[in-house]
Amino acid sequence: MKSSIIKAAGVASILTLTVGGLTACSSDSTSGSGSAEGDGKVKEVEVWTWAAGYDEAAKAFNASHDDIQIKYTQIEPGNKGGYDKVRNSITAGNAPCLAQVGYETLPSFVAEGNVVDVTEFASADKGLYAPAGWAGVTVGDKVYGAPQDQGPMVLFYNKTVFEANGVAVPTTWDAYQAAGEQLKAVGVKLTGTYEDYDYSGFAWQAGAPWYEIKDGAWSITPDSPENLDVADYWQGLIDADLIGAGIWSDEWSAGLGDGSIATIVGAAWFSGILKDSAAASAGDWAVAELPQWEAGDAKTGNVGGSLSAVLKGCDDPEAAWTVANWLSTDPGSVDALIEGGGVYPASLAGLESDLLTSGDDYFGGQVVADVFKTASGQVNEDWAWGPGVSTLVGTLATGMKQAYAKEGGATVATALTGAREATESELKQQGIAVNE
């Protein structure tokens, strides 16, 4: 990752970290099995996640460990109440040691002083994870937890529609637009909308970051020249009337199911969304690598992914790291997460799971995980999230909806500028240094 994006020096002062005054969030209980120190006690590490499958993974951990035991609780997803619950527990002094936090939200937790630096325990295990996953748990040169999953971007396309209309699978973005023109001629939309995090992956692939640190302050850059190049491309698709219904809407799901929307450009985990949204079109869809800006390139973006973050108040960060790392790398644990929550693992061991090596009937027997695995190794490392991301993507989504609807002169570019301005304003109000 370019040093201009996150400089190690000064990160603590920029984010106004407060990590002192820790209170206990794990406990010792007397047990005949003993502890690692031989003191007759078992360490209990409390874990909160919203992803399914962690209950079974926790049971497996407890069955295989005598010195540490997991107390597991499932919570609501982060932006649906989970983050509020975690923050409130930290304030009250009764937080768990580990909680699921999205990569994009981690810098805000760092700025708030709500997570603990575990670099000294974690650094030796960096090689166990895909680069995108490790980048997601790192702010500056500090590591705050273990990667859980990742979302390398690929192209989902309706193979039946493409073949019936003689449309080649695009390998560049120019070819993607040309495919859209062919499909338009037969009444098919190229894709649905992309509005917030799902749009960020296009900038990520292009090496057009939304956050940088310069001269000891944050630069918010979603409307940088590089980002405006990406915006111009998507504006061209809007102007050419190649984009259909809004993502996540009933019309979008219907279009995926009846073949009137022909592609999704999205993260690996969209495979599950597609199966749920367009169950009737099983066998029609396939997966390909993401189109490239330049022929012959091999870069992609990442959308989504979470970590098991070590929270402020944890009295044994080393034990917390042991638990977090095991949950993400143990083959049995990873299989429980794949089966229970449909996660696409961030650990290299997880990518080798037998559950990811067979053909998928929904995709006509294609081994789609092979495409996901290739994409995982192609994620552009020139990206980092920063504080205020909820405001950035929330404002962006509003502006993007207006751009797709062609309301009042709204464009993708104006949506990005609005997102920058709103984020800069919020960070200034929080006392975080921002470059003009």
Short mmCIF file of C-alpha atoms in Angstrom, two decimals:
data_model
loop_
_atom_site.label_atom_id
_atom_site.label_comp_id
_atom_site.label_asym_id
_atom_site.label_seq_id
_atom_site.Cartn_x
_atom_site.Cartn_y
_atom_site.Cartn_z
CA MET A 1 0.00 0.00 0.00
CA LYS A 2 1.36 3.41 -0.88
CA SER A 3 2.88 5.22 2.04
CA SER A 4 0.90 8.33 1.09
CA ILE A 5 -2.33 6.64 2.05
CA ILE A 6 -1.50 5.86 5.64
CA LYS A 7 1.72 7.00 7.29
CA ALA A 8 2.61 5.22 10.46
CA ALA A 9 4.07 8.30 12.09
CA GLY A 10 1.45 10.54 13.60
CA VAL A 11 -1.52 8.20 13.17
CA ALA A 12 -2.16 8.13 16.90
CA SER A 13 -2.30 11.90 17.15
CA ILE A 14 -4.39 12.26 14.00
CA LEU A 15 -7.00 9.84 15.21
CA THR A 16 -6.86 11.13 18.80
CA LEU A 17 -6.59 7.61 20.15
CA THR A 18 -7.43 6.85 23.74
CA VAL A 19 -6.56 3.33 24.73
CA GLY A 20 -5.84 3.75 28.42
CA GLY A 21 -8.02 2.99 31.39
CA LEU A 22 -8.77 -0.58 30.33
CA THR A 23 -11.25 -2.61 32.31
CA ALA A 24 -11.74 -6.34 32.25
CA CYS A 25 -13.77 -7.94 29.48
CA SER A 26 -12.57 -11.49 29.91
CA SER A 27 -12.53 -13.45 33.10
CA ASP A 28 -10.80 -16.30 34.84
CA SER A 29 -12.80 -19.15 36.30
CA THR A 30 -11.49 -21.99 38.40
CA SER A 31 -11.24 -25.25 36.52
CA GLY A 32 -9.60 -28.60 37.12
CA SER A 33 -8.15 -28.52 33.58
CA GLY A 34 -5.82 -25.65 34.48
CA SER A 35 -4.62 -22.69 32.43
CA ALA A 36 -1.60 -22.00 30.27
CA GLU A 37 0.16 -20.64 33.36
CA GLY A 38 -0.74 -23.71 35.37
CA ASP A 39 -2.70 -21.65 37.89
CA GLY A 40 -5.80 -23.83 37.77
CA LYS A 41 -7.87 -21.22 35.95
CA VAL A 42 -9.46 -21.14 32.52
CA LYS A 43 -9.55 -17.89 30.59
CA GLU A 44 -12.96 -16.93 29.21
CA VAL A 45 -13.02 -14.74 26.09
CA GLU A 46 -16.37 -13.24 25.13
CA VAL A 47 -17.09 -12.97 21.40
CA TRP A 48 -19.89 -11.07 19.61
CA THR A 49 -20.61 -11.45 15.90
CA TRP A 50 -23.60 -11.08 13.61
CA ALA A 51 -22.43 -13.60 11.00
CA ALA A 52 -23.98 -17.04 11.34
CA GLY A 53 -21.79 -20.07 11.95
CA TYR A 54 -19.78 -18.63 14.81
CA ASP A 55 -21.83 -20.51 17.37
CA GLU A 56 -20.63 -23.81 15.90
CA ALA A 57 -17.08 -22.51 15.52
CA ALA A 58 -17.09 -21.46 19.18
CA LYS A 59 -18.24 -24.94 20.24
CA ALA A 60 -15.39 -26.47 18.24
CA PHE A 61 -12.87 -24.11 19.85
CA ASN A 62 -14.12 -24.92 23.34
CA ALA A 63 -13.95 -28.66 22.66
CA SER A 64 -10.32 -28.38 21.56
CA HIS A 65 -8.98 -25.99 24.20
CA ASP A 66 -8.58 -26.39 27.94
CA ASP A 67 -6.92 -23.09 28.80
CA ILE A 68 -9.30 -20.71 26.98
CA GLN A 69 -13.06 -20.92 26.48
CA ILE A 70 -15.33 -18.78 24.31
CA LYS A 71 -18.54 -17.21 25.56
CA TYR A 72 -20.42 -16.47 22.35
CA THR A 73 -23.30 -14.06 21.62
CA GLN A 74 -24.88 -13.31 18.25
CA ILE A 75 -25.80 -9.64 17.74
CA GLU A 76 -27.52 -7.60 15.06
CA PRO A 77 -25.45 -6.52 12.03
CA GLY A 78 -23.27 -3.48 12.65
CA ASN A 79 -25.37 -0.79 11.00
CA LYS A 80 -28.61 -2.35 12.26
CA GLY A 81 -27.79 -1.90 15.91
CA GLY A 82 -24.72 -4.05 16.38
CA TYR A 83 -22.23 -1.19 16.45
CA ASP A 84 -24.38 0.77 18.89
CA LYS A 85 -24.50 -2.26 21.18
CA VAL A 86 -20.73 -2.67 21.01
CA ARG A 87 -20.02 1.02 21.65
CA ASN A 88 -22.50 1.14 24.53
CA SER A 89 -20.89 -1.89 26.13
CA ILE A 90 -17.46 -0.25 25.89
CA THR A 91 -18.80 2.89 27.53
CA ALA A 92 -20.40 0.81 30.28
CA GLY A 93 -17.19 -1.13 30.88
CA ASN A 94 -18.68 -4.55 30.09
CA ALA A 95 -17.66 -5.05 26.48
CA PRO A 96 -16.64 -8.42 25.06
CA CYS A 97 -13.01 -8.98 24.19
CA LEU A 98 -13.85 -9.60 20.53
CA ALA A 99 -16.54 -8.19 18.26
CA GLN A 100 -17.19 -8.32 14.54
CA VAL A 101 -16.38 -4.99 12.87
CA GLY A 102 -16.43 -4.23 9.14
CA TYR A 103 -13.09 -3.28 7.62
CA GLU A 104 -14.55 0.02 6.48
CA THR A 105 -15.65 0.85 10.05
CA LEU A 106 -12.41 -0.07 11.81
CA PRO A 107 -10.75 3.36 11.35
CA SER A 108 -13.71 4.99 13.10
CA PHE A 109 -13.32 2.55 16.02
CA VAL A 110 -9.62 3.43 16.11
CA ALA A 111 -10.38 7.16 16.12
CA GLU A 112 -12.77 6.60 19.02
CA GLY A 113 -10.17 4.64 20.98
CA ASN A 114 -12.46 1.62 21.07
CA VAL A 115 -10.02 -1.05 19.86
CA VAL A 116 -6.69 -2.38 21.10
CA ASP A 117 -3.41 -2.68 19.18
CA VAL A 118 -2.48 -6.38 19.05
CA THR A 119 0.41 -6.09 16.60
CA GLU A 120 2.87 -7.74 19.00
CA PHE A 121 0.75 -10.90 19.08
CA ALA A 122 -0.55 -10.84 15.51
CA SER A 123 2.37 -9.86 13.28
CA ALA A 124 3.86 -13.36 13.13
CA ASP A 125 0.59 -14.66 11.62
CA LYS A 126 0.33 -12.15 8.76
CA GLY A 127 1.29 -14.82 6.22
CA LEU A 128 -1.82 -16.84 7.09
CA TYR A 129 -4.11 -14.32 5.39
CA ALA A 130 -4.87 -12.92 1.95
CA PRO A 131 -3.36 -9.44 1.46
CA ALA A 132 -6.76 -7.72 1.28
CA GLY A 133 -7.78 -9.27 4.58
CA TRP A 134 -4.62 -8.23 6.39
CA ALA A 135 -4.88 -4.71 4.98
CA GLY A 136 -8.43 -4.57 6.36
CA VAL A 137 -7.29 -5.12 9.96
CA THR A 138 -4.41 -2.65 9.77
CA VAL A 139 -4.51 1.10 10.37
CA GLY A 140 -1.11 2.71 9.97
CA ASP A 141 1.31 0.01 11.08
CA LYS A 142 -0.95 -1.30 13.83
CA VAL A 143 -3.12 -4.44 13.76
CA TYR A 144 -6.43 -4.46 15.64
CA GLY A 145 -7.77 -7.96 15.11
CA ALA A 146 -7.94 -11.01 12.84
CA PRO A 147 -9.46 -10.95 9.34
CA GLN A 148 -12.69 -12.94 9.11
CA ASP A 149 -13.78 -12.72 5.50
CA GLN A 150 -13.29 -10.73 2.31
CA GLY A 151 -15.19 -9.59 -0.77
CA PRO A 152 -13.02 -9.70 -3.91
CA MET A 153 -14.97 -8.36 -6.87
CA VAL A 154 -15.95 -10.44 -9.89
CA LEU A 155 -18.44 -10.29 -12.74
CA PHE A 156 -21.65 -12.29 -12.41
CA TYR A 157 -23.35 -12.56 -15.80
CA ASN A 158 -26.41 -14.28 -17.19
CA LYS A 159 -24.72 -16.76 -19.48
CA THR A 160 -27.99 -17.79 -21.11
CA VAL A 161 -28.82 -14.20 -22.07
CA PHE A 162 -25.28 -13.49 -23.26
CA GLU A 163 -25.11 -16.59 -25.45
CA ALA A 164 -28.62 -16.16 -26.86
CA ASN A 165 -27.69 -12.67 -28.08
CA GLY A 166 -24.14 -13.37 -29.22
CA VAL A 167 -22.59 -11.20 -26.51
CA ALA A 168 -19.00 -12.00 -25.55
CA VAL A 169 -17.98 -12.01 -21.90
CA PRO A 170 -16.20 -8.64 -21.45
CA THR A 171 -12.63 -8.54 -20.19
CA THR A 172 -12.28 -4.73 -20.25
CA TRP A 173 -14.60 -1.94 -19.17
CA ASP A 174 -14.83 -0.72 -22.76
CA ALA A 175 -16.02 -4.17 -23.76
CA TYR A 176 -18.47 -4.16 -20.84
CA GLN A 177 -20.10 -0.98 -22.18
CA ALA A 178 -20.16 -2.45 -25.69
CA ALA A 179 -21.92 -5.52 -24.30
CA GLY A 180 -24.46 -3.18 -22.74
CA GLU A 181 -25.20 -1.60 -26.11
CA GLN A 182 -25.80 -5.04 -27.62
CA LEU A 183 -28.13 -5.99 -24.79
CA LYS A 184 -29.96 -2.68 -24.97
CA ALA A 185 -30.91 -3.50 -28.54
CA VAL A 186 -32.89 -6.52 -27.30
CA GLY A 187 -34.44 -4.75 -24.30
CA VAL A 188 -32.04 -6.02 -21.63
CA LYS A 189 -30.32 -3.75 -19.10
CA LEU A 190 -26.61 -4.30 -18.59
CA THR A 191 -26.78 -4.02 -14.80
CA GLY A 192 -28.58 -2.48 -11.85
CA THR A 193 -27.34 0.49 -9.83
CA TYR A 194 -24.35 0.75 -7.48
CA GLU A 195 -24.74 3.34 -4.78
CA ASP A 196 -22.45 3.18 -1.75
CA TYR A 197 -20.01 0.48 -0.66
CA ASP A 198 -20.81 -1.47 -3.81
CA TYR A 199 -19.62 1.53 -5.87
CA SER A 200 -16.43 1.87 -3.82
CA GLY A 201 -15.05 -1.31 -5.36
CA PHE A 202 -14.74 0.37 -8.76
CA ALA A 203 -12.57 3.12 -7.28
CA TRP A 204 -10.62 0.51 -5.33
CA GLN A 205 -9.81 -1.45 -8.49
CA ALA A 206 -8.70 1.73 -10.26
CA GLY A 207 -6.29 2.72 -7.48
CA ALA A 208 -8.35 5.83 -6.75
CA PRO A 209 -8.48 6.02 -2.92
CA TRP A 210 -11.12 7.89 -0.96
CA TYR A 211 -8.86 8.61 2.03
CA GLU A 212 -5.25 9.73 2.33
CA ILE A 213 -3.09 11.19 5.05
CA LYS A 214 -1.00 14.18 4.00
CA ASP A 215 0.93 16.64 6.13
CA GLY A 216 -0.46 15.16 9.33
CA ALA A 217 -4.13 15.46 8.37
CA TRP A 218 -6.78 13.50 6.51
CA SER A 219 -7.53 14.21 2.87
CA ILE A 220 -10.98 13.02 1.78
CA THR A 221 -10.63 12.25 -1.92
CA PRO A 222 -13.66 10.54 -3.52
CA ASP A 223 -13.76 13.27 -6.17
CA SER A 224 -10.04 13.28 -6.97
CA PRO A 225 -9.08 13.35 -10.67
CA GLU A 226 -8.58 9.58 -10.61
CA ASN A 227 -12.01 9.09 -9.06
CA LEU A 228 -13.62 11.42 -11.57
CA ASP A 229 -12.25 9.22 -14.37
CA VAL A 230 -14.16 6.29 -12.84
CA ALA A 231 -17.21 8.51 -12.37
CA ASP A 232 -17.12 9.57 -16.02
CA TYR A 233 -17.28 5.92 -17.07
CA TRP A 234 -20.34 5.16 -14.95
CA GLN A 235 -21.96 8.42 -15.97
CA GLY A 236 -21.57 7.24 -19.56
CA LEU A 237 -23.51 4.07 -18.75
CA ILE A 238 -26.26 6.17 -17.15
CA ASP A 239 -26.42 8.55 -20.10
CA ALA A 240 -26.60 5.60 -22.52
CA ASP A 241 -29.56 4.16 -20.57
CA LEU A 242 -27.77 0.88 -19.88
CA ILE A 243 -28.51 0.72 -16.15
CA GLY A 244 -31.70 -0.76 -14.77
CA ALA A 245 -33.42 -0.98 -11.40
CA GLY A 246 -31.97 0.14 -8.08
CA ILE A 247 -29.85 -2.42 -6.26
CA TRP A 248 -31.69 -4.39 -3.55
CA SER A 249 -35.11 -3.34 -4.86
CA ASP A 250 -37.85 -5.80 -5.77
CA GLU A 251 -37.53 -4.67 -9.39
CA TRP A 252 -33.82 -5.45 -9.29
CA SER A 253 -34.45 -8.96 -7.97
CA ALA A 254 -37.13 -9.51 -10.58
CA GLY A 255 -34.80 -8.35 -13.35
CA LEU A 256 -32.09 -10.75 -12.24
CA GLY A 257 -34.62 -13.55 -12.24
CA ASP A 258 -36.29 -12.92 -15.59
CA GLY A 259 -33.15 -12.02 -17.54
CA SER A 260 -33.92 -8.34 -18.06
CA ILE A 261 -30.83 -7.40 -16.00
CA ALA A 262 -27.82 -9.29 -17.30
CA THR A 263 -24.95 -8.69 -14.87
CA ILE A 264 -23.92 -7.91 -11.31
CA VAL A 265 -20.48 -6.49 -10.69
CA GLY A 266 -19.92 -7.38 -7.08
CA ALA A 267 -18.13 -9.20 -4.31
CA ALA A 268 -17.81 -12.96 -4.09
CA TRP A 269 -20.55 -13.03 -1.46
CA PHE A 270 -23.03 -11.81 -4.08
CA SER A 271 -23.30 -15.45 -5.13
CA GLY A 272 -25.58 -16.04 -2.16
CA ILE A 273 -27.55 -12.88 -2.84
CA LEU A 274 -28.08 -13.96 -6.42
CA LYS A 275 -29.31 -17.40 -5.39
CA ASP A 276 -31.82 -15.82 -3.01
CA SER A 277 -32.93 -13.03 -5.35
CA ALA A 278 -33.12 -15.04 -8.55
CA ALA A 279 -33.66 -18.64 -7.51
CA ALA A 280 -35.72 -19.37 -10.61
CA SER A 281 -32.79 -18.60 -12.91
CA ALA A 282 -30.57 -21.35 -11.52
CA GLY A 283 -28.30 -22.65 -14.26
CA ASP A 284 -28.41 -19.40 -16.23
CA TRP A 285 -25.66 -17.53 -14.42
CA ALA A 286 -21.87 -17.78 -14.50
CA VAL A 287 -18.92 -15.94 -12.98
CA ALA A 288 -15.93 -14.31 -14.68
CA GLU A 289 -13.04 -12.13 -13.60
CA LEU A 290 -13.69 -8.41 -13.27
CA PRO A 291 -13.30 -6.34 -16.47
CA GLN A 292 -10.07 -4.31 -16.52
CA TRP A 293 -9.36 -0.67 -17.29
CA GLU A 294 -6.45 -1.74 -19.49
CA ALA A 295 -6.33 -5.00 -21.43
CA GLY A 296 -3.96 -7.44 -19.79
CA ASP A 297 -4.22 -5.95 -16.29
CA ALA A 298 -5.16 -8.19 -13.38
CA LYS A 299 -6.59 -5.96 -10.65
CA THR A 300 -9.80 -6.02 -8.73
CA GLY A 301 -11.43 -4.24 -5.81
CA ASN A 302 -12.89 -5.51 -2.57
CA VAL A 303 -16.36 -4.86 -1.19
CA GLY A 304 -17.14 -5.92 2.34
CA GLY A 305 -15.30 -8.08 4.81
CA SER A 306 -14.97 -8.01 8.59
CA LEU A 307 -12.53 -8.65 11.38
CA SER A 308 -12.69 -10.00 14.89
CA ALA A 309 -11.62 -6.75 16.55
CA VAL A 310 -10.04 -6.70 19.99
CA LEU A 311 -11.99 -4.13 21.97
CA LYS A 312 -10.99 -1.58 24.56
CA GLY A 313 -11.38 -3.16 27.98
CA CYS A 314 -10.05 -6.58 27.07
CA ASP A 315 -7.75 -7.61 29.91
CA ASP A 316 -5.96 -10.31 27.88
CA PRO A 317 -5.40 -9.19 24.27
CA GLU A 318 -3.05 -12.10 23.67
CA ALA A 319 -5.77 -14.62 24.52
CA ALA A 320 -8.19 -12.63 22.37
CA TRP A 321 -5.79 -12.85 19.42
CA THR A 322 -5.42 -16.60 19.97
CA VAL A 323 -9.18 -17.00 19.73
CA ALA A 324 -9.65 -14.65 16.79
CA ASN A 325 -6.83 -16.20 14.78
CA TRP A 326 -8.09 -19.72 15.42
CA LEU A 327 -11.65 -18.88 14.39
CA SER A 328 -10.38 -17.54 11.06
CA THR A 329 -7.76 -20.18 10.24
CA ASP A 330 -8.75 -23.53 11.74
CA PRO A 331 -10.17 -25.65 8.88
CA GLY A 332 -13.13 -26.90 10.89
CA SER A 333 -13.99 -23.42 12.11
CA VAL A 334 -13.78 -21.96 8.62
CA ASP A 335 -16.03 -24.70 7.27
CA ALA A 336 -18.61 -23.88 9.96
CA LEU A 337 -18.53 -20.23 8.87
CA ILE A 338 -18.83 -21.10 5.18
CA GLU A 339 -21.75 -23.46 5.83
CA GLY A 340 -23.48 -21.29 8.42
CA GLY A 341 -22.94 -17.79 7.08
CA GLY A 342 -21.77 -18.18 3.50
CA VAL A 343 -18.62 -16.20 4.25
CA TYR A 344 -15.76 -16.10 1.78
CA PRO A 345 -12.75 -16.64 4.05
CA ALA A 346 -9.85 -14.23 4.41
CA SER A 347 -7.37 -16.89 5.53
CA LEU A 348 -5.30 -18.81 3.01
CA ALA A 349 -6.27 -22.06 4.72
CA GLY A 350 -9.91 -21.13 4.34
CA LEU A 351 -9.50 -20.63 0.61
CA GLU A 352 -8.43 -24.29 0.38
CA SER A 353 -11.58 -25.59 2.06
CA ASP A 354 -13.13 -28.63 0.39
CA LEU A 355 -16.43 -26.75 0.53
CA LEU A 356 -15.03 -24.37 -2.10
CA THR A 357 -13.76 -26.94 -4.59
CA SER A 358 -16.95 -28.44 -6.02
CA GLY A 359 -19.12 -27.25 -8.83
CA ASP A 360 -22.10 -25.08 -7.97
CA ASP A 361 -25.37 -26.27 -9.49
CA TYR A 362 -26.78 -22.74 -9.47
CA PHE A 363 -23.96 -21.67 -11.76
CA GLY A 364 -24.32 -24.63 -14.11
CA GLY A 365 -21.71 -26.70 -12.31
CA GLN A 366 -19.01 -24.04 -12.52
CA VAL A 367 -16.48 -24.08 -9.68
CA VAL A 368 -17.06 -20.42 -8.97
CA ALA A 369 -14.74 -20.42 -5.95
CA ASP A 370 -11.82 -20.79 -8.37
CA VAL A 371 -12.71 -17.41 -9.85
CA PHE A 372 -13.10 -15.93 -6.37
CA LYS A 373 -9.71 -17.31 -5.31
CA THR A 374 -8.01 -15.79 -8.34
CA ALA A 375 -9.68 -12.47 -7.60
CA SER A 376 -8.57 -12.63 -3.96
CA GLY A 377 -4.97 -12.50 -5.12
CA GLN A 378 -5.65 -9.58 -7.45
CA VAL A 379 -7.15 -7.09 -4.99
CA ASN A 380 -5.47 -3.72 -5.45
CA GLU A 381 -3.58 -2.94 -2.24
CA ASP A 382 -3.66 0.80 -2.92
CA TRP A 383 -6.65 1.43 -0.65
CA ALA A 384 -7.43 2.33 2.96
CA TRP A 385 -10.58 3.36 4.76
CA GLY A 386 -10.72 6.33 7.11
CA PRO A 387 -12.94 7.92 9.77
CA GLY A 388 -16.41 9.19 8.97
CA VAL A 389 -17.08 6.46 6.43
CA SER A 390 -20.76 6.07 7.38
CA THR A 391 -21.37 9.70 6.48
CA LEU A 392 -19.35 9.37 3.28
CA VAL A 393 -21.22 6.35 1.92
CA GLY A 394 -24.60 7.50 3.22
CA THR A 395 -24.28 10.85 1.49
CA LEU A 396 -22.93 9.14 -1.61
CA ALA A 397 -25.93 6.81 -1.78
CA THR A 398 -28.33 9.74 -1.72
CA GLY A 399 -26.45 11.51 -4.48
CA MET A 400 -26.07 8.37 -6.58
CA LYS A 401 -29.80 7.68 -6.46
CA GLN A 402 -30.36 11.20 -7.79
CA ALA A 403 -27.75 10.68 -10.51
CA TYR A 404 -29.37 7.44 -11.69
CA ALA A 405 -32.76 9.16 -11.71
CA LYS A 406 -31.22 12.15 -13.55
CA GLU A 407 -32.73 14.52 -11.00
CA GLY A 408 -31.89 18.20 -11.12
CA GLY A 409 -28.61 17.83 -12.95
CA ALA A 410 -27.23 15.32 -10.46
CA THR A 411 -24.32 13.24 -11.71
CA VAL A 412 -21.97 10.62 -10.31
CA ALA A 413 -19.37 13.39 -9.98
CA THR A 414 -21.67 15.64 -7.95
CA ALA A 415 -22.55 12.69 -5.72
CA LEU A 416 -18.87 12.12 -4.97
CA THR A 417 -18.26 15.79 -4.25
CA GLY A 418 -21.24 15.91 -1.92
CA ALA A 419 -19.90 12.87 -0.07
CA ARG A 420 -16.51 14.54 0.36
CA GLU A 421 -17.98 17.78 1.65
CA ALA A 422 -20.23 16.03 4.18
CA THR A 423 -17.38 13.88 5.47
CA GLU A 424 -14.98 16.81 5.80
CA SER A 425 -17.61 18.70 7.78
CA GLU A 426 -18.20 15.80 10.16
CA LEU A 427 -14.50 15.19 10.82
CA LYS A 428 -13.91 18.88 11.53
CA GLN A 429 -16.76 18.84 14.04
CA GLN A 430 -15.06 15.86 15.74
CA GLY A 431 -11.78 17.77 15.96
CA ILE A 432 -9.98 15.58 13.44
CA ALA A 433 -7.50 17.45 11.25
CA VAL A 434 -8.66 17.65 7.62
CA ASN A 435 -6.87 19.04 4.58
CA GLU A 436 -8.86 21.50 2.50
#
